[in-house]
Amino acid sequence: MRTRLALPLALVAAVSVAATACQSSSGKASATPDKKDTPVAAPSAADYNPQPYDRIKDGGTFTTVGTFDDQGNPFDVNATLTATRVWAWYNADAITYSPTGAVQYNPDYYSDVKVAVEHGDQKVTLTINPKATFNDGTPIDWTAIRATWKANNGSDKAYAASSTDGYSQITSVEKGVNAKQAVITFKGVNAAWSTLFSTFLHPKAATVAHFNNAYVKKAHPEWGAGPYTVGKWDTHSGDITFVRNSKWWGRKGKLDKRVYVNLESTASVNAFKNGQLDYTSAVDAESLKQVKGLKGTEIRSGGSPFEYSLYFNTRSAVLSDPSVRKAVEESVDRAQIAKIQFQGLDYKEPLPGSSVLYSFQKGYEDNVSAVLKYAPDDARKALDAAGWKPGADGVRVKDGKKLDIGYTLLGDDPLSKAKAGAFAAMLKPVGIHLVIKKADEADFSKILSDRRFDLFLSGNRSLDPFGARYLCDFYCSDRDSNLTGAGTPALDKEIRATTGIADLGQQAVAVNKVEKKALEQYAVLPLYSGPSTYAVRKGLANVGATIFYNPLPETVGWQK
């Protein structure tokens, strides 16, 4: 899943265009610059104290901010990222990803997985662990896979499904050699199929009534499975305690208790400082300053699968000309914008080269650099050639109109205002006047849906490693999720052709080739990703900056 501003239901809305520390990734490494002060390569920018299972103590408690949301079913359209995280502590974690996005099958659920393509159609065979059982005694078998598919494939509109993408491509889910085997057949191929069944529903939870309503302000541990189950849920405070599940067939959970405390995110730093929490995000320089150096704690920081970009509304009169858009992009010093963004965070990263793939992923290419460079002089020449002549005040003029371009700024965040000011300063010497237009954060969705902007800075976050599947959401001319309105039917066809490639490596090659063409529309300019930074109690293992990696619950705990 990719969470992105103003994308369809498959992509949960992000709410901030200010600096954000995003959940990050991977193996143990430092985000400290080397002696040459070069940007940290994203593959090594991870910090979460990875420890094998046998190096974790038995016992202890792990406490963070969180609660059951109003809708606790992560497949439901109204569920949030918090719901997904809480769900994972008392339901199946059948498929996870490595920090860099490699698929990992959990043998406690799927003892064997086979993927084949026959006559152009993909077939996935899941062999389910013979011991796998829901907490109410119901065997976990092919009917759970079928129930999950039927609830999410869009054939019954009564289900409030978050996304039918992928599920709608499945033509059947059938019993294999026995009930412990599910055979899933797709029309065509789906390289990202693993995102569809990383967890699943109890068949009883997959009726329309239960899917939509059973998890509203309620937990159903009897329909769950895993090393932990709900021990106590205080419906008044919202606090949750998970305890070891006596019905679990796999390795037992290391922790005695996993506790979520229902606090506002703004209160989490103080709660960490007074010992109430074991872990909290340090989202900006100020919060980092408060937690840095606290006795018994450490800062874990790394990269994240999050990216902010500058979006150009190609349907606005001033930006309808590609030469103007290109001139703007050539005038923006992305390295300087990143420097402003990361001020006070002791963090560096390579400039992003793609909207859909990250530099820590296999197959990534710097597509931005292949089609664009920071070149203000070239921008001036291009504007001259396009008929935009410098005016007496330095602002270019064409057909009696000044080259005034709007920049929509939400709220009063100082960092966002600093970046807006930097954009204006960069564009001024080229002869472009940036008109900063302040807007209320409450109007955010309407600004995007109505395209009431010229330039707009917003972000997206990937929750799975299959960014290539979202290429159309960024660049297809007929997608509402394409904030810029750029693109052509011919390019749309090339983009959609990439989704039919089953091999992820070959798909990445095709995606990079097409994205270079899409970037030549000069309507999207990737700017930065940013760090995931956390304050953590010393000794806490497998927690921190992890990119795509979500450690299995039984592996989280306190290091021996």
XYZ file of C-alpha atoms in Angstrom:
560
model
C 0.000 0.000 0.000
C 1.134 3.517 -0.683
C -0.258 6.325 1.423
C -0.340 9.472 -0.580
C -2.073 12.812 -0.524
C -5.275 12.872 -2.545
C -5.053 9.383 -3.956
C -7.925 6.874 -4.117
C -9.077 4.692 -1.241
C -6.300 2.202 -1.850
C -3.928 4.890 -0.754
C -4.644 6.256 2.706
C -4.516 10.040 2.896
C -1.507 11.574 4.554
C -2.355 14.743 6.401
C 0.793 16.798 6.693
C 2.844 18.712 4.195
C 5.260 19.801 6.884
C 8.342 17.953 8.097
C 7.493 14.439 9.203
C 9.588 11.637 10.569
C 8.254 8.610 8.766
C 8.561 5.017 9.724
C 11.645 3.802 8.049
C 13.600 0.735 7.458
C 15.986 -2.029 7.267
C 19.010 -3.539 8.862
C 21.214 -2.021 11.532
C 23.214 0.882 10.277
C 24.013 4.441 11.150
C 22.652 7.548 9.494
C 25.809 9.467 10.370
C 27.586 11.071 7.393
C 31.000 9.704 6.499
C 34.175 11.737 6.765
C 33.590 13.289 3.369
C 30.153 14.434 4.531
C 28.492 12.702 1.592
C 24.801 11.850 1.723
C 23.979 8.635 3.499
C 23.041 5.969 0.989
C 19.484 4.919 1.646
C 20.314 1.189 1.749
C 22.391 1.727 4.901
C 20.150 4.317 6.506
C 18.427 2.056 8.999
C 18.667 1.727 12.732
C 16.499 -0.605 14.795
C 18.867 -2.825 16.819
C 18.118 -6.034 14.920
C 18.533 -9.083 17.146
C 17.795 -12.759 16.521
C 15.019 -14.403 18.501
C 17.392 -16.204 20.884
C 19.059 -12.920 21.839
C 15.812 -11.482 23.231
C 14.987 -11.811 26.946
C 11.863 -13.606 28.089
C 9.552 -11.120 29.765
C 9.173 -7.378 29.987
C 6.735 -4.798 28.674
C 6.863 -2.608 25.575
C 4.725 0.556 25.677
C 4.006 3.056 22.907
C 1.289 5.452 21.808
C -1.705 3.872 20.055
C -5.276 2.660 20.423
C -8.074 0.799 18.685
C -9.465 3.174 16.111
C -13.187 3.547 15.543
C -12.785 1.042 12.706
C -10.413 -1.771 13.636
C -10.729 -3.822 10.440
C -7.724 -2.834 8.297
C -9.516 -3.900 5.109
C -12.287 -1.346 5.723
C -12.268 2.002 3.947
C -12.436 3.865 7.266
C -9.444 2.119 8.844
C -6.226 4.033 9.449
C -2.558 3.149 9.673
C -2.989 2.838 13.446
C -5.674 0.195 12.924
C -3.328 -1.795 10.708
C -0.531 -1.680 13.267
C -2.748 -2.722 16.182
C -4.351 -5.491 14.103
C -0.918 -7.016 13.504
C -0.473 -7.672 17.236
C -3.396 -10.087 17.484
C -3.975 -11.275 13.925
C -1.962 -13.058 11.259
C 1.302 -11.575 10.006
C 1.579 -14.067 7.172
C 3.698 -12.030 4.756
C 6.140 -9.280 5.674
C 8.937 -7.469 3.851
C 12.618 -6.994 4.473
C 13.851 -3.440 5.040
C 14.575 -3.122 1.325
C 11.322 -4.782 0.283
C 12.091 -8.464 -0.268
C 9.013 -10.638 0.331
C 9.168 -12.804 3.468
C 6.696 -15.654 3.962
C 5.965 -16.559 7.580
C 6.078 -20.396 7.788
C 3.807 -20.354 10.840
C 1.041 -19.464 8.366
C 2.231 -20.298 4.836
C 4.422 -23.391 4.882
C 4.853 -23.249 1.107
C 4.168 -20.679 -1.617
C 4.292 -21.318 -5.343
C 3.750 -18.737 -8.085
C 3.400 -19.725 -11.724
C 2.107 -18.210 -14.954
C 0.075 -20.493 -17.200
C -1.227 -19.282 -20.555
C -0.641 -15.710 -19.473
C -2.553 -16.034 -16.188
C -0.881 -16.099 -12.797
C -1.612 -18.845 -10.297
C -0.570 -18.596 -6.654
C -0.730 -21.715 -4.494
C -0.632 -21.127 -0.735
C -0.057 -24.191 1.424
C -1.173 -23.319 4.940
C 0.585 -24.603 8.061
C -1.323 -27.668 9.350
C -1.215 -26.221 12.892
C -2.612 -22.829 11.875
C -5.869 -22.222 13.744
C -7.949 -19.207 14.667
C -8.342 -18.604 18.391
C -11.927 -19.905 18.349
C -10.691 -23.274 17.100
C -11.592 -22.767 13.437
C -8.820 -24.112 11.185
C -7.068 -21.496 9.077
C -7.541 -22.892 5.586
C -8.438 -21.993 2.036
C -11.836 -20.630 3.114
C -10.106 -17.717 4.941
C -8.287 -16.787 1.730
C -11.499 -17.050 -0.273
C -13.444 -15.006 2.295
C -10.819 -12.251 2.245
C -10.931 -12.154 -1.560
C -14.732 -12.021 -1.772
C -14.983 -9.229 0.783
C -12.467 -7.077 -1.093
C -12.944 -7.811 -4.805
C -15.677 -5.225 -5.392
C -18.296 -7.670 -6.667
C -20.547 -6.860 -3.707
C -20.751 -3.091 -3.255
C -22.199 -3.535 0.226
C -18.679 -4.163 1.541
C -16.946 -0.940 2.567
C -13.641 -2.222 1.214
C -10.653 0.084 1.303
C -9.339 -1.114 -2.034
C -10.371 -3.634 -4.642
C -7.074 -3.266 -6.544
C -5.558 -6.684 -7.127
C -8.470 -8.557 -5.592
C -10.649 -7.648 -8.567
C -8.055 -9.248 -10.848
C -8.536 -12.646 -9.172
C -10.906 -14.944 -11.058
C -11.099 -17.724 -8.465
C -9.904 -18.997 -5.096
C -10.277 -22.758 -4.846
C -9.348 -25.626 -2.538
C -6.113 -27.349 -3.556
C -5.044 -30.867 -2.649
C -6.823 -30.439 0.671
C -8.464 -27.723 2.764
C -5.049 -26.463 3.872
C -4.197 -25.323 0.351
C -5.607 -22.304 -1.472
C -5.201 -21.927 -5.232
C -5.571 -18.316 -6.382
C -5.979 -17.603 -10.093
C -5.537 -14.154 -11.599
C -6.558 -12.765 -14.939
C -3.148 -11.822 -16.271
C -0.322 -11.342 -13.789
C 0.082 -9.364 -10.575
C 3.654 -8.907 -9.380
C 2.405 -7.346 -6.128
C 0.000 -10.143 -5.220
C 1.651 -10.626 -1.799
C 0.124 -7.366 -0.555
C -3.343 -8.923 -0.892
C -2.863 -11.770 1.581
C -0.264 -10.503 4.034
C -3.047 -10.996 6.562
C -6.556 -12.382 6.211
C -10.026 -12.451 7.710
C -11.740 -15.153 9.714
C -14.602 -16.382 7.494
C -17.070 -15.281 10.187
C -15.641 -11.763 10.024
C -16.074 -11.629 6.254
C -19.850 -11.283 6.075
C -21.017 -7.826 5.009
C -22.377 -6.980 8.456
C -19.280 -8.117 10.314
C -16.805 -6.695 7.806
C -18.388 -3.242 8.054
C -19.437 -3.152 11.696
C -18.037 -5.911 13.906
C -14.740 -4.145 14.561
C -16.236 -0.701 15.147
C -15.012 0.178 18.645
C -14.667 -3.557 19.292
C -11.947 -6.172 19.293
C -12.554 -9.759 18.244
C -9.626 -11.768 19.589
C -11.580 -14.982 19.014
C -11.277 -14.344 15.258
C -7.580 -13.584 15.554
C -4.387 -15.657 15.608
C -0.774 -15.161 16.537
C 1.673 -15.073 19.428
C -0.347 -12.398 21.243
C -3.974 -11.766 21.961
C -5.981 -9.023 23.641
C -5.477 -9.104 27.396
C -7.255 -5.898 28.316
C -8.881 -3.132 26.353
C -10.047 -0.148 28.376
C -12.872 1.231 26.279
C -12.920 4.387 28.380
C -9.258 5.372 28.116
C -8.557 3.536 24.866
C -5.508 1.807 26.337
C -4.799 -1.741 25.108
C -2.704 -4.534 26.586
C -1.721 -7.569 24.544
C -0.552 -10.735 26.308
C 0.837 -14.071 25.143
C -1.659 -16.279 23.335
C -1.879 -19.766 24.850
C -3.368 -21.063 21.579
C -0.384 -20.043 19.471
C 1.484 -22.876 17.728
C 4.686 -21.020 16.861
C 7.535 -19.455 18.817
C 6.139 -17.771 21.904
C 6.196 -14.014 22.199
C 9.158 -12.701 24.166
C 7.234 -9.932 25.914
C 4.934 -10.413 28.879
C 2.893 -7.447 27.699
C 2.621 -5.159 24.703
C 0.865 -1.959 25.760
C -0.648 0.841 23.685
C -1.449 4.066 25.562
C -4.047 6.354 24.030
C -2.322 9.745 23.932
C -2.333 12.579 21.451
C 0.817 12.482 19.347
C 1.778 15.922 20.647
C 1.954 14.486 24.179
C 4.139 11.527 23.283
C 7.497 13.265 23.753
C 6.632 14.327 27.305
C 5.283 10.842 28.040
C 8.562 9.374 26.844
C 10.576 11.816 28.936
C 8.682 10.886 32.100
C 9.122 7.163 31.510
C 5.577 6.325 30.435
C 6.659 5.214 26.924
C 9.548 3.106 25.627
C 9.556 4.645 22.157
C 8.439 7.837 20.441
C 8.923 9.660 17.152
C 11.117 12.740 17.000
C 9.429 14.441 14.082
C 11.427 17.656 13.924
C 14.463 19.418 15.318
C 12.573 20.656 18.388
C 11.261 17.245 19.479
C 14.653 15.695 18.728
C 16.279 18.285 20.981
C 13.946 17.315 23.829
C 14.726 13.605 23.735
C 18.382 13.616 22.703
C 20.788 12.761 25.495
C 18.178 11.468 27.951
C 19.683 8.900 30.313
C 18.984 5.314 29.330
C 17.779 6.219 25.842
C 19.192 6.320 22.332
C 18.221 7.940 19.072
C 17.579 5.615 16.140
C 17.407 7.319 12.791
C 17.293 6.244 9.175
C 15.662 6.825 5.845
C 12.018 6.203 5.087
C 9.756 5.176 2.202
C 8.257 8.655 2.132
C 8.719 11.306 -0.498
C 7.702 14.909 -0.955
C 7.407 16.399 -4.440
C 6.533 19.705 -6.051
C 3.396 19.287 -8.176
C 2.568 21.529 -11.145
C -1.038 22.117 -12.167
C -0.746 21.856 -15.941
C -4.340 23.039 -16.314
C -3.579 26.450 -14.850
C -2.985 29.043 -17.542
C 0.508 29.996 -16.456
C 1.767 26.394 -16.250
C 0.096 25.006 -19.353
C 3.320 25.703 -21.273
C 5.861 22.857 -20.775
C 8.743 25.274 -21.337
C 7.656 27.314 -18.308
C 7.332 24.191 -16.175
C 10.779 23.011 -17.222
C 12.249 26.429 -16.459
C 10.796 26.296 -12.954
C 12.265 22.833 -12.363
C 15.679 23.888 -13.678
C 15.617 26.860 -11.295
C 14.923 24.846 -8.140
C 18.015 23.845 -6.181
C 16.702 20.624 -4.678
C 19.791 20.173 -2.494
C 19.119 23.528 -0.833
C 15.466 22.643 -0.197
C 16.570 19.384 1.430
C 19.104 21.279 3.555
C 16.327 23.523 4.869
C 14.087 20.535 5.512
C 16.718 18.621 7.481
C 18.149 21.531 9.445
C 18.928 20.439 12.981
C 18.345 16.742 12.292
C 21.948 15.665 11.524
C 20.690 13.800 8.482
C 21.655 13.599 4.824
C 20.303 11.577 1.907
C 20.681 11.296 -1.852
C 18.255 13.429 -3.844
C 15.305 11.253 -4.955
C 15.244 10.149 -8.574
C 11.792 8.597 -8.879
C 8.240 9.048 -7.683
C 7.626 5.320 -7.285
C 10.915 3.609 -6.410
C 13.428 4.473 -3.701
C 17.207 4.327 -3.910
C 17.361 1.461 -1.408
C 15.256 -0.732 -3.719
C 16.485 -3.158 -6.327
C 15.816 -1.787 -9.795
C 15.859 1.870 -8.743
C 17.282 4.387 -11.213
C 17.753 8.137 -10.845
C 15.242 9.043 -13.526
C 15.077 12.696 -12.478
C 18.768 13.291 -13.162
C 18.427 11.532 -16.500
C 15.993 14.169 -17.760
C 16.710 17.262 -15.650
C 19.522 19.225 -14.053
C 19.715 22.316 -11.876
C 20.494 24.926 -14.530
C 19.131 28.470 -13.983
C 21.015 29.757 -17.032
C 19.276 27.180 -19.246
C 15.976 28.185 -17.679
C 16.553 31.820 -18.660
C 17.379 30.846 -22.241
C 14.287 28.644 -22.472
C 12.037 31.445 -21.229
C 13.636 33.845 -23.720
C 12.934 31.385 -26.524
C 9.346 30.940 -25.348
C 8.731 34.682 -25.623
C 8.947 35.577 -21.919
C 10.985 38.799 -21.852
C 12.398 40.417 -18.680
C 10.356 43.397 -17.496
C 11.594 46.584 -15.850
C 11.144 45.020 -12.397
C 12.887 41.799 -13.430
C 9.691 39.780 -13.754
C 9.226 38.350 -17.217
C 6.290 39.395 -19.380
C 4.547 37.821 -22.376
C 1.497 39.186 -24.217
C 1.103 41.798 -21.488
C 1.019 39.235 -18.679
C 3.630 38.890 -15.976
C 5.118 35.512 -15.166
C 3.397 35.231 -11.791
C 3.110 31.656 -10.499
C 1.122 30.788 -7.397
C 2.455 28.605 -4.584
C -0.192 27.323 -2.181
C 1.041 27.182 1.414
C -1.014 25.396 4.044
C -0.975 26.661 7.617
C 1.741 28.593 9.423
C 4.384 25.950 9.956
C 7.758 27.780 10.053
C 9.554 25.077 8.086
C 6.968 25.139 5.312
C 7.186 28.934 5.158
C 10.976 28.733 4.955
C 10.770 26.385 1.975
C 8.232 28.624 0.253
C 10.562 31.569 0.722
C 13.451 29.553 -0.696
C 11.453 28.669 -3.808
C 10.634 32.340 -4.334
C 14.301 33.329 -3.946
C 15.394 30.675 -6.447
C 12.859 31.663 -9.092
C 13.339 35.439 -8.814
C 16.734 35.653 -10.620
C 15.247 33.722 -13.540
C 12.450 36.285 -13.863
C 9.641 34.269 -12.258
C 7.569 35.872 -9.512
C 6.326 33.299 -7.010
C 3.090 34.432 -5.404
C 2.746 32.643 -2.056
C -0.911 32.006 -1.307
C -1.763 30.957 2.224
C -4.583 28.474 2.681
C -6.320 26.825 5.614
C -5.352 23.229 6.317
C -9.054 22.411 6.513
C -9.305 23.169 2.782
C -6.552 20.744 1.906
C -8.694 18.093 0.211
C -10.710 20.644 -1.743
C -7.601 22.433 -2.971
C -6.337 19.199 -4.472
C -9.620 17.771 -5.762
C -10.528 21.086 -7.409
C -6.909 21.704 -8.477
C -6.957 25.154 -6.915
C -3.211 25.655 -7.129
C -0.358 26.357 -9.518
C 2.438 24.782 -7.464
C 1.844 22.553 -4.444
C 4.225 20.620 -2.195
C 2.852 17.318 -0.943
C 4.013 13.861 -0.012
C 3.346 10.166 -0.289
C 4.387 7.181 1.747
C 4.815 3.583 0.626
C 3.614 0.863 2.960
C 4.743 -1.867 0.594
C 7.732 -2.182 -1.726
C 5.722 -2.362 -4.935
C 5.936 1.267 -5.958
C 5.910 0.323 -9.638
C 2.243 -0.578 -9.375
C 1.448 3.069 -8.563
C 3.044 4.556 -11.674
C -0.356 5.235 -13.228
C -1.578 7.000 -10.090
C 1.165 9.565 -10.562
C 1.344 9.955 -14.321
C -1.751 8.630 -16.164
C -3.660 11.489 -17.795
C -7.049 9.898 -17.025
C -6.469 9.371 -13.292
C -7.869 11.786 -10.729
C -4.959 10.806 -8.519
C -2.619 12.497 -10.994
C -2.554 15.876 -9.288
C -0.889 17.596 -12.229
C -3.269 16.708 -15.059
C -0.242 16.013 -17.257
C 0.170 13.050 -19.570
C -1.091 11.705 -22.869
C -3.162 8.688 -23.969
C -0.084 7.232 -25.647
C 1.934 7.531 -22.448
C -0.977 6.075 -20.453
C -0.832 2.993 -22.658
C 2.890 2.541 -22.042
C 2.420 2.996 -18.299
C -0.376 0.427 -18.089
C 1.664 -2.079 -20.073
C 4.170 -2.230 -17.190
C 1.552 -3.718 -14.856
C 1.355 -6.842 -16.984
C 4.979 -7.812 -16.327
C 5.199 -10.605 -13.759
C 8.936 -10.441 -13.066
C 9.652 -7.574 -10.664
C 13.116 -6.942 -12.102
C 11.826 -6.710 -15.645
C 8.935 -4.582 -14.451
C 11.335 -2.125 -12.780
C 13.301 -1.804 -16.026
C 10.111 -1.001 -17.936
C 8.876 1.384 -15.249
C 12.136 3.354 -15.247
C 12.006 3.692 -19.016
C 8.441 4.980 -18.959
C 8.936 7.231 -15.927
C 11.716 9.086 -17.734
C 9.183 9.912 -20.457
C 6.626 10.928 -17.837
C 9.110 13.217 -16.086
C 9.687 14.973 -19.416
C 6.175 16.374 -18.970
C 7.887 18.527 -16.295
C 4.943 18.366 -13.936
C 6.358 16.490 -10.919
C 9.641 17.303 -9.189
C 10.694 14.872 -6.397
C 12.388 16.859 -3.627
C 13.253 14.792 -0.550
C 12.283 11.825 1.584
C 13.552 12.619 5.056
C 14.544 10.652 8.127
C 12.658 8.373 10.434
C 13.929 9.353 13.837
C 12.934 7.756 17.130
C 13.856 7.991 20.779
C 14.066 4.452 22.185
C 14.884 2.933 25.566
C 18.281 1.272 25.400
C 18.090 -2.472 24.954
C 14.837 -2.499 23.016
C 15.393 -4.827 20.056
C 13.915 -4.853 16.553
C 12.291 -1.451 16.951
C 13.151 1.804 15.208
C 13.853 2.978 11.677
C 12.962 -0.037 9.529
C 11.773 1.190 6.063
C 9.470 -1.614 4.786
C 10.286 -4.039 7.583
C 7.714 -4.855 10.253
C 9.304 -7.285 12.736
C 7.115 -10.227 13.710
C 5.547 -9.558 17.138
C 7.296 -12.521 18.778
C 10.707 -11.036 17.892
C 10.136 -7.678 19.586
C 11.502 -7.346 23.096
C 14.472 -6.508 25.282
C 17.945 -7.621 24.345
C 19.757 -10.044 26.650
